[in-house]
Coordinates of N, CA, C and O in Angstrom, one line a residue:
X172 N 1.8 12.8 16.5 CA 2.0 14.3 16.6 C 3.1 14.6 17.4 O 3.2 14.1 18.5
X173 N 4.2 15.5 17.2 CA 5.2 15.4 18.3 C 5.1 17.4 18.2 O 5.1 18.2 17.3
X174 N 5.1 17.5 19.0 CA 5.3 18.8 20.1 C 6.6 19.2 20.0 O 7.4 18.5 20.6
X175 N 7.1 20.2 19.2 CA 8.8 20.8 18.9 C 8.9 22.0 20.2 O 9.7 22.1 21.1
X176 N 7.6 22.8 19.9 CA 7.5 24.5 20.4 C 6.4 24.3 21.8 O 5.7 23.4 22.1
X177 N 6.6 25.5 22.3 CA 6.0 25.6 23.7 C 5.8 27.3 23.7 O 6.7 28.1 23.9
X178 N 4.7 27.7 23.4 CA 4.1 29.0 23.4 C 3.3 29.3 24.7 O 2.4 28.6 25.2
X179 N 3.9 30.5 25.0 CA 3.4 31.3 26.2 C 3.1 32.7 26.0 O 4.1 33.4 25.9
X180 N 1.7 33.5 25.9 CA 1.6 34.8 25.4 C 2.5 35.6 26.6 O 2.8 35.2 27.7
X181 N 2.9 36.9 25.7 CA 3.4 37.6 26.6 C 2.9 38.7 27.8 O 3.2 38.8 29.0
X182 N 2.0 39.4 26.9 CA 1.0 40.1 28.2 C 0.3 39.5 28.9 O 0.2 40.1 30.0
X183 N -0.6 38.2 29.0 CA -1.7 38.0 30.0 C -2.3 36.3 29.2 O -3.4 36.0 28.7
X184 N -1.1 35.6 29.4 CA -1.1 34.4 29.4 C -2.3 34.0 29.2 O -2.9 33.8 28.2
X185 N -2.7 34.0 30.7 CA -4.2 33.4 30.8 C -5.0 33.6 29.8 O -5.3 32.8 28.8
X186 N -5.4 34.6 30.1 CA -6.7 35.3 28.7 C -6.1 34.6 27.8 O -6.8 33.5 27.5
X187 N -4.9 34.8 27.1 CA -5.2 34.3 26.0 C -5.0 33.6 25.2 O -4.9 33.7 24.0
X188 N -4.8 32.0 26.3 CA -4.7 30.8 26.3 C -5.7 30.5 25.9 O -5.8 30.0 24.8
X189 N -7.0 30.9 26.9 CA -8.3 30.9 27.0 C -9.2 30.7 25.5 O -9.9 29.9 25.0
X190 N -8.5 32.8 24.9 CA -9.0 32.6 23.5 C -8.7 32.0 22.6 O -9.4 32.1 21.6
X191 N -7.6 31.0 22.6 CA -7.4 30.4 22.1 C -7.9 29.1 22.1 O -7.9 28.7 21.0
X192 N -8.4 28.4 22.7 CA -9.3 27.4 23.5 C -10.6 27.8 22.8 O -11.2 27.0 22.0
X193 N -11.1 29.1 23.1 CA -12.4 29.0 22.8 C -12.6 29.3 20.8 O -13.6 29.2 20.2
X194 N -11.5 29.5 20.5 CA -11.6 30.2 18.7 C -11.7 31.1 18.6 O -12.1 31.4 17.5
X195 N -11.2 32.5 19.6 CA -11.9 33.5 19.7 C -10.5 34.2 18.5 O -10.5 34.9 17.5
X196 N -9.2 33.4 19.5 CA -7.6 33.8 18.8 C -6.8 32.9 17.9 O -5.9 32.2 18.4
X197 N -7.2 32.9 16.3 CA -6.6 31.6 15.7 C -5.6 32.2 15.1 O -5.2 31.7 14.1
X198 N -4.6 33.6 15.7 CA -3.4 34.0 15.0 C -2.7 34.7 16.2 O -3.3 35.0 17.2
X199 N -1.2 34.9 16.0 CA -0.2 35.1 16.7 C 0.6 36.3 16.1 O 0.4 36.2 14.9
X200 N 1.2 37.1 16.2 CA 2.7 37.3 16.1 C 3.5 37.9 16.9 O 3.3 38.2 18.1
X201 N 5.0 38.1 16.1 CA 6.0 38.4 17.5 C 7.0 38.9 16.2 O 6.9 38.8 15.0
X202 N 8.0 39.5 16.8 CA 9.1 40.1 16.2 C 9.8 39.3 15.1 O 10.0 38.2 15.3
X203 N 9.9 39.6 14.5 CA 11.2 38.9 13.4 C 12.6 39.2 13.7 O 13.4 38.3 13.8
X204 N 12.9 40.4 13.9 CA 14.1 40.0 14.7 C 14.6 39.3 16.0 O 15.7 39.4 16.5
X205 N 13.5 38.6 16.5 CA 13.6 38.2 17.3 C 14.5 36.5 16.9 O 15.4 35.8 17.5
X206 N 13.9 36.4 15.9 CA 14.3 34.9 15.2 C 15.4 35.5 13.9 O 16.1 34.7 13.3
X207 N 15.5 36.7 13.7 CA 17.4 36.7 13.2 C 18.1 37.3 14.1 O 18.9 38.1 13.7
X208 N 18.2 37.1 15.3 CA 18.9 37.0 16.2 C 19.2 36.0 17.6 O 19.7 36.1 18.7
X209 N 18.4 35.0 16.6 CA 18.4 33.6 18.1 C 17.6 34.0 19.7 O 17.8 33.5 20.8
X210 N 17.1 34.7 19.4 CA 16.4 35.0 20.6 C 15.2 34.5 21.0 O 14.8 34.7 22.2
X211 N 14.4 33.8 20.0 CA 13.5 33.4 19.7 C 12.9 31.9 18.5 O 12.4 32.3 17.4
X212 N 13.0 30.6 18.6 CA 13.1 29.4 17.6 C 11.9 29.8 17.1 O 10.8 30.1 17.7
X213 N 12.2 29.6 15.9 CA 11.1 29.9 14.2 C 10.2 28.5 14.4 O 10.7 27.4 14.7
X214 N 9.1 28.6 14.3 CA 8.2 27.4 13.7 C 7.7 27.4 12.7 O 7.3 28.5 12.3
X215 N 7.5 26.4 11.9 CA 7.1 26.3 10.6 C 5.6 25.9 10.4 O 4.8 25.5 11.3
X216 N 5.3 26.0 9.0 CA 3.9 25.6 8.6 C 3.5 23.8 8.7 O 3.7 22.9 7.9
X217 N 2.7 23.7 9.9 CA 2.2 22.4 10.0 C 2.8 21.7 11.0 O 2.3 20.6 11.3
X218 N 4.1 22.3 11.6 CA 4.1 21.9 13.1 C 2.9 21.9 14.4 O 1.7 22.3 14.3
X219 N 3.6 21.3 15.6 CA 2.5 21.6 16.4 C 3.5 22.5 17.8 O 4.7 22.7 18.0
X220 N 2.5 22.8 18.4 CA 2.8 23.7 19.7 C 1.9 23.7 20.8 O 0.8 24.1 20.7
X221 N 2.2 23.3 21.8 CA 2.0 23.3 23.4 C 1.3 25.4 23.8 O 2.0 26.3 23.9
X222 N 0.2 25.3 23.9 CA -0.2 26.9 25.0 C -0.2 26.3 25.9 O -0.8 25.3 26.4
X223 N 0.9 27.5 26.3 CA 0.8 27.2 28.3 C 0.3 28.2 28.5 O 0.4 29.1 27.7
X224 N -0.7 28.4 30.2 CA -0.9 29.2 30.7 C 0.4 29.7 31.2 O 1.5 29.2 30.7
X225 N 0.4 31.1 32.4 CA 0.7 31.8 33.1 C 1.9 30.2 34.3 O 3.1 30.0 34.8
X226 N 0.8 29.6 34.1 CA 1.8 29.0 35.3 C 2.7 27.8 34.6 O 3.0 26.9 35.4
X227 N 3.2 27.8 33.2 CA 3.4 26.9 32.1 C 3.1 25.7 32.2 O 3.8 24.8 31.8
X228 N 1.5 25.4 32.9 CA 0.8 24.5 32.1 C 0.1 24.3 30.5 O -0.4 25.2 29.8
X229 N 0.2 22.9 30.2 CA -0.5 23.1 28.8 C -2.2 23.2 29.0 O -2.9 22.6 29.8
X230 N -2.6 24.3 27.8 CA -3.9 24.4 27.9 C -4.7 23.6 26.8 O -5.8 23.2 26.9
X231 N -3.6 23.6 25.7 CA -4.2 23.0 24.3 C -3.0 22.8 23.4 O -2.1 23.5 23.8
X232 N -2.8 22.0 22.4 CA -2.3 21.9 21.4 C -2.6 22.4 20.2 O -3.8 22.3 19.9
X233 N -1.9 22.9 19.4 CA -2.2 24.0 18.3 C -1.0 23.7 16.9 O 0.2 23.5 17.0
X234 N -2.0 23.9 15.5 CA -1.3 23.4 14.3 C -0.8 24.6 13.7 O -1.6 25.6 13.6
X235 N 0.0 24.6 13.4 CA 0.5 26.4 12.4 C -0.1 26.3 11.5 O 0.4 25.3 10.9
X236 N -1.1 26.9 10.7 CA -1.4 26.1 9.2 C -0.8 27.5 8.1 O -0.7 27.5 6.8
X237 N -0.5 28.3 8.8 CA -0.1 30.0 7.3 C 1.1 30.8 8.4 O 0.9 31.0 9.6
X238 N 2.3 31.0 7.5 CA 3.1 31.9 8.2 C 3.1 33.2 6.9 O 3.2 33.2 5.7
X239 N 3.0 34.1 7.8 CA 3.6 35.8 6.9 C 4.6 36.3 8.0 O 4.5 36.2 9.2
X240 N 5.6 37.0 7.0 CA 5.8 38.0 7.7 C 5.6 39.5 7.3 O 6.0 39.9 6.2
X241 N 5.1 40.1 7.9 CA 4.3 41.5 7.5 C 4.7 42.8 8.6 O 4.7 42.7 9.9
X242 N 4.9 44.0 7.9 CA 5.5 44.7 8.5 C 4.5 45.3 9.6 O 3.3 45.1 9.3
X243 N 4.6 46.1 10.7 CA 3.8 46.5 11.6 C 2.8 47.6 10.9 O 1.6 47.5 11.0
X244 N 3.3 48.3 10.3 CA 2.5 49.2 9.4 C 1.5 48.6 8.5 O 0.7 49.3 7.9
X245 N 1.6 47.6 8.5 CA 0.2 47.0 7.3 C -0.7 45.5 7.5 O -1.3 44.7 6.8
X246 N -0.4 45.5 9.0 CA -1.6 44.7 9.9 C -2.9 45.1 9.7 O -3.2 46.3 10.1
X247 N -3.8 44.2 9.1 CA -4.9 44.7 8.8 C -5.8 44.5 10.2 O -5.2 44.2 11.2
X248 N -7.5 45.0 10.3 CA -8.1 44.9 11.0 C -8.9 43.1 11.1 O -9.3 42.5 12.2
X249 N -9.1 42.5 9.8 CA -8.7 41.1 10.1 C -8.1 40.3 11.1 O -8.5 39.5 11.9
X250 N -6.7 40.8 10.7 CA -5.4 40.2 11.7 C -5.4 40.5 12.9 O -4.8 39.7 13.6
X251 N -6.1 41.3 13.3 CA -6.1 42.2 14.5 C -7.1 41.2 15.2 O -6.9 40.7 16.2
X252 N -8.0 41.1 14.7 CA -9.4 39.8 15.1 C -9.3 38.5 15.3 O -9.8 37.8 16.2
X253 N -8.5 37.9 14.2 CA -7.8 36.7 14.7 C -7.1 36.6 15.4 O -7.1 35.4 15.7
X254 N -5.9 37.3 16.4 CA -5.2 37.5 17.3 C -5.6 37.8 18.3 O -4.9 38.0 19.3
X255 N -7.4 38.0 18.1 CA -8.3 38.0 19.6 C -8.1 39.5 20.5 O -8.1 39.7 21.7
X256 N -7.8 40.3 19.3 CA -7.6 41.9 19.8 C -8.9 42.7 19.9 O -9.2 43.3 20.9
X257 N -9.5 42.6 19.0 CA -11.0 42.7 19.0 C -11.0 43.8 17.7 O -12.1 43.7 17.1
X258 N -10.3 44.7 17.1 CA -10.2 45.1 16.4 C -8.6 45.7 16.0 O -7.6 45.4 16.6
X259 N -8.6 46.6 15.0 CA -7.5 46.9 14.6 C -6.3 48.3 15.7 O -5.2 48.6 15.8
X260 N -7.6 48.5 16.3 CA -7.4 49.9 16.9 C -7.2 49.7 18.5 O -6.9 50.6 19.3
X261 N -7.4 48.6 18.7 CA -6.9 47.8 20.3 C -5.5 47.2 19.7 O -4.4 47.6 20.2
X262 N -5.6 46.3 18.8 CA -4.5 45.8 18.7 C -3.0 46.6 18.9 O -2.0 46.3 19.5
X263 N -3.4 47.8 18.1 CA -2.3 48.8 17.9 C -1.9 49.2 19.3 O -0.8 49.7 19.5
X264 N -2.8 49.1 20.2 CA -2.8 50.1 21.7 C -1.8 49.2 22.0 O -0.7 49.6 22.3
X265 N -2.3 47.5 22.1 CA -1.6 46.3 22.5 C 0.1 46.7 22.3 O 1.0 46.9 23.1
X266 N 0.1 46.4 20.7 CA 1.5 45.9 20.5 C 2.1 46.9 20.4 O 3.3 46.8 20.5
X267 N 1.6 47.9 20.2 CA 2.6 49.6 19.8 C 4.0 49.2 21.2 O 5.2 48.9 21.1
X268 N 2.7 49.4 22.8 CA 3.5 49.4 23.9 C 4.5 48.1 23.8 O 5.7 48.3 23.7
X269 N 3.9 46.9 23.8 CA 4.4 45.5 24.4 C 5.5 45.2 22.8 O 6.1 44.1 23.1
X270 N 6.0 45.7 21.5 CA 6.8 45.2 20.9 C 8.3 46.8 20.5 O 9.4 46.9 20.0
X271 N 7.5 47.4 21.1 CA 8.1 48.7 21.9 C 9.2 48.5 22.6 O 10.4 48.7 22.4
X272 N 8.2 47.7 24.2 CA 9.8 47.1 24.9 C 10.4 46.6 25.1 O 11.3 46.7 25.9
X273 N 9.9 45.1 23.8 CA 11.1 44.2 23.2 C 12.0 44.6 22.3 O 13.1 44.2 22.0
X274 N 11.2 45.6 22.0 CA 12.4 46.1 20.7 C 13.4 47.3 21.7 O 14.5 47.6 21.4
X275 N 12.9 47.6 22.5 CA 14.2 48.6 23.5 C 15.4 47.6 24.0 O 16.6 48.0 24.1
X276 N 15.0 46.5 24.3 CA 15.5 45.5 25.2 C 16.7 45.0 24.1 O 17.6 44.3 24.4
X277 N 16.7 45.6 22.7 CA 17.8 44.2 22.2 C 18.1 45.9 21.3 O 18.5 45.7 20.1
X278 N 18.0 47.4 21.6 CA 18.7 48.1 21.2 C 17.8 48.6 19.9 O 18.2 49.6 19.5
X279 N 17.0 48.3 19.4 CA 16.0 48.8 18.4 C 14.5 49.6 19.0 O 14.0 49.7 20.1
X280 N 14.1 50.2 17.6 CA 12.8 50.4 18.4 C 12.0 50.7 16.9 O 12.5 51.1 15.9
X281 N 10.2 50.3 17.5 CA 9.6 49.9 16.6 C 9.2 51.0 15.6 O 9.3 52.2 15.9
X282 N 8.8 50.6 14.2 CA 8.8 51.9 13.3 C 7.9 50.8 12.7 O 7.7 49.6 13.0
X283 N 7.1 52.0 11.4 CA 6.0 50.9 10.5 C 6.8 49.7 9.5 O 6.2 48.9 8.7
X284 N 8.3 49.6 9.7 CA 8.6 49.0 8.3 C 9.0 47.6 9.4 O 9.2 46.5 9.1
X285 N 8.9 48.3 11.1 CA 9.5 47.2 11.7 C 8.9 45.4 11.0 O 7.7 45.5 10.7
X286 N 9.4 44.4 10.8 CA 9.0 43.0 10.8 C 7.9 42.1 12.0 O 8.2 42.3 13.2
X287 N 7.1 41.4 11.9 CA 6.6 40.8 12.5 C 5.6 39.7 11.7 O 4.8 39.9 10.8
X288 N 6.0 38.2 12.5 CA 6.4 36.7 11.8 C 4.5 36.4 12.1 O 4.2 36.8 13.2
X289 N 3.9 36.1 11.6 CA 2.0 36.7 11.7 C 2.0 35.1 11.4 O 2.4 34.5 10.3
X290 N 1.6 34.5 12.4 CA 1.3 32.9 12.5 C -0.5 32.8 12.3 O -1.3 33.4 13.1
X291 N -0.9 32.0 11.4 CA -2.4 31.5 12.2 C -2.0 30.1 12.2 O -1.0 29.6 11.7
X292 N -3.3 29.3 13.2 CA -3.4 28.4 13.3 C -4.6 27.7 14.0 O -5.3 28.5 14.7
X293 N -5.0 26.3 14.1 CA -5.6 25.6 14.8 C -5.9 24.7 15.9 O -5.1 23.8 15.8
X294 N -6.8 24.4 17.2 CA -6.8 23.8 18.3 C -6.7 22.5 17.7 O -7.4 22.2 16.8
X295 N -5.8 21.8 18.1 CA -6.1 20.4 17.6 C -6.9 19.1 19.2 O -7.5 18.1 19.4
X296 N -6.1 20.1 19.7 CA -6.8 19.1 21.1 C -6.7 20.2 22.6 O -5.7 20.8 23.0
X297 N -7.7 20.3 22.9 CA -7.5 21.0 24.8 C -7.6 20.1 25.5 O -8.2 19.0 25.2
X298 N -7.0 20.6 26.8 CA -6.6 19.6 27.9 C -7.7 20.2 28.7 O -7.9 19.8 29.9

């Protein structure tokens, strides 16, 4: 198994390292422009990835098994649960703010058509 990527959440590591550990969070996403602009390395389907906590220890290793990319506007309440949001209507609270001020940071800002790269995946081993 070789380890390419090293994933660190952005708001609150810990937590949700954790949910991930426990099955609570078996999906991810993050900007798409973030990866057509080099700011961010793309991973693919069936690689593996390192969660680090807060203090960039690893917590677990994890398999990509499905990539989408799906606009902000049409994240279901599914997606929102796998991503260990708890529903559709937290999530939105979540990312509206936190991809808000990545999208300020590189001169854009978020709209429903904005992109975002919707990873699931699997624990293959915790530490």
């Amino acid at each position: 198994m070789k380890i390419k990527h090293k994933i660190q959440f952005g708001s609150d590591a810990d937590e949700l390292a954790k949910k991930v550990q426990t099955g609570e969070k078996i999906a991810t996403s993050s900007l798409y422009d973030y990866y057509c602009m080099n700011l961010k390395e793309r991973i693919k389907e069936n690689e593996y990835a390192s969660i680090l906590d807060s203090h960039g220890r690893e917590v677990c290793i994890i398999q990509i098994n499905r990539i989408e990319t799906i606009e902000f506007q049409n994240i279901t309440n599914e997606f929102a649960i796998d991503e260990g949001d708890g529903d559709l209507e937290n999530w939105l609270k979540i990312h509206t703010e936190y991809y808000s001020l990545l999208l300020d940071k590189i001169g854009k800002r978020l709209t429903g058509e904005t992109k975002l790269l919707c990873e699931w995946f699997t624990v293959v081993t915790s530490v």
